[in-house]
Amino acid sequence: QVQLVESGGGLVQAGGSLRLSCAASGRTFNMYAMGWFRQAPGKEREFVAAISWGGGTTDYADWVKGRFIISKDNAQNLVYLQMNSLKPEETAVYYCAASPSIATMGSYNYWGEGTQVTDSS
């Protein structure tokens, strides 16, 4: 079992940065790949980024490549999403999730409650 709690969301101006954190509890956290997803109002949840259990492999949605960075600290049971050059349309609830293997969707069986990121421009 893995429990996930996101934090770090808030108001941000267009072009600004935020770092989201996801704290995990559970003895087997370091055996899970982790992903970040987002859901904007009126839209479906979409993949943002993922990282393998060891942190050696990452994957990103095309529209965040070069702007967002996902990282994982197995010693601290934390996953981060550094978001730079944010755009107004990226206002959404951001979720972290755990999967037995790195993936863009489908295999994630543990989810957090989400953290809100809102454009303040």
XYZ file of C-alpha atoms in Angstrom:
121
model
C 0.000 0.000 0.000
C 1.177 3.505 -0.842
C -0.418 6.738 0.388
C 0.367 9.931 -1.503
C -0.011 13.585 -0.439
C 0.744 16.446 -2.835
C 1.781 19.957 -1.836
C 3.305 23.086 -3.330
C 0.448 24.318 -5.451
C -0.739 27.917 -5.403
C -1.048 31.101 -7.419
C 1.578 31.780 -10.061
C 1.926 34.365 -12.811
C 2.411 33.374 -16.418
C 6.073 32.614 -16.950
C 6.610 31.824 -13.298
C 7.748 28.655 -11.549
C 6.459 26.296 -8.908
C 7.804 23.107 -7.408
C 5.250 20.483 -6.474
C 6.050 17.779 -3.945
C 4.480 14.403 -3.364
C 5.106 12.691 -0.035
C 4.615 8.951 0.000
C 4.153 6.551 2.868
C 4.518 2.823 2.589
C 7.422 0.474 2.844
C 7.623 -0.293 -0.862
C 7.679 3.264 -2.235
C 11.103 2.808 -3.789
C 9.750 -0.054 -5.923
C 7.195 2.150 -7.703
C 7.456 4.355 -10.716
C 5.808 7.714 -10.115
C 3.829 10.006 -12.343
C 2.326 13.468 -12.333
C -0.996 14.187 -13.967
C -3.227 17.225 -14.182
C -6.896 17.953 -14.676
C -8.133 21.342 -15.790
C -11.746 22.436 -15.288
C -14.031 20.685 -17.756
C -11.236 18.526 -19.154
C -10.040 14.973 -18.689
C -7.063 14.096 -16.559
C -3.871 14.073 -18.618
C -0.350 12.791 -18.260
C 2.392 15.289 -17.407
C 5.543 13.356 -16.455
C 6.757 10.031 -15.087
C 9.912 8.627 -13.524
C 11.072 5.052 -13.059
C 11.439 3.518 -9.610
C 15.200 4.103 -9.574
C 14.971 7.549 -11.119
C 17.064 6.670 -14.138
C 14.291 6.959 -16.720
C 11.900 9.845 -17.221
C 9.108 10.590 -19.653
C 7.264 13.828 -20.362
C 4.227 14.999 -22.257
C 5.353 16.872 -25.352
C 3.944 20.189 -24.154
C 6.069 20.243 -20.975
C 9.391 19.014 -22.365
C 12.116 21.498 -21.617
C 10.020 23.288 -18.982
C 9.144 20.683 -16.336
C 11.473 18.347 -14.464
C 10.418 15.293 -12.477
C 12.690 13.864 -9.794
C 12.480 11.227 -7.067
C 14.136 10.900 -3.675
C 13.689 7.328 -2.504
C 15.480 7.977 0.782
C 12.938 10.662 1.695
C 9.929 9.076 -0.042
C 9.422 12.215 -2.122
C 8.675 12.994 -5.740
C 9.016 16.475 -7.178
C 7.734 18.286 -10.216
C 9.635 21.473 -11.008
C 7.468 23.578 -13.304
C 9.006 26.517 -15.159
C 7.628 28.999 -17.686
C 4.086 28.199 -16.650
C 1.265 29.127 -18.989
C -2.208 30.358 -18.025
C -3.821 27.300 -19.594
C -1.875 25.096 -17.188
C -4.190 26.037 -14.369
C -5.294 22.647 -13.056
C -5.320 20.254 -10.163
C -2.044 18.336 -10.220
C -1.964 14.739 -8.983
C 0.835 12.333 -8.253
C 0.376 8.613 -8.702
C 2.299 5.371 -8.251
C 2.641 2.552 -10.755
C 4.463 -0.800 -10.811
C 6.297 0.444 -13.905
C 6.863 3.714 -15.707
C 3.898 4.576 -17.897
C 1.934 7.467 -19.271
C -1.459 6.161 -18.130
C -3.342 3.049 -17.173
C -1.141 1.238 -14.675
C -1.290 3.776 -11.873
C -3.080 2.228 -8.923
C -2.351 4.740 -6.150
C -3.346 8.396 -6.363
C -3.081 11.469 -4.192
C -5.847 14.012 -3.634
C -4.187 16.667 -5.786
C -2.870 20.194 -5.362
C -4.293 23.239 -7.153
C -2.146 25.376 -9.450
C -3.803 28.605 -10.580
C -2.706 31.343 -12.960
C -2.802 34.736 -11.294
C -2.063 36.881 -14.359
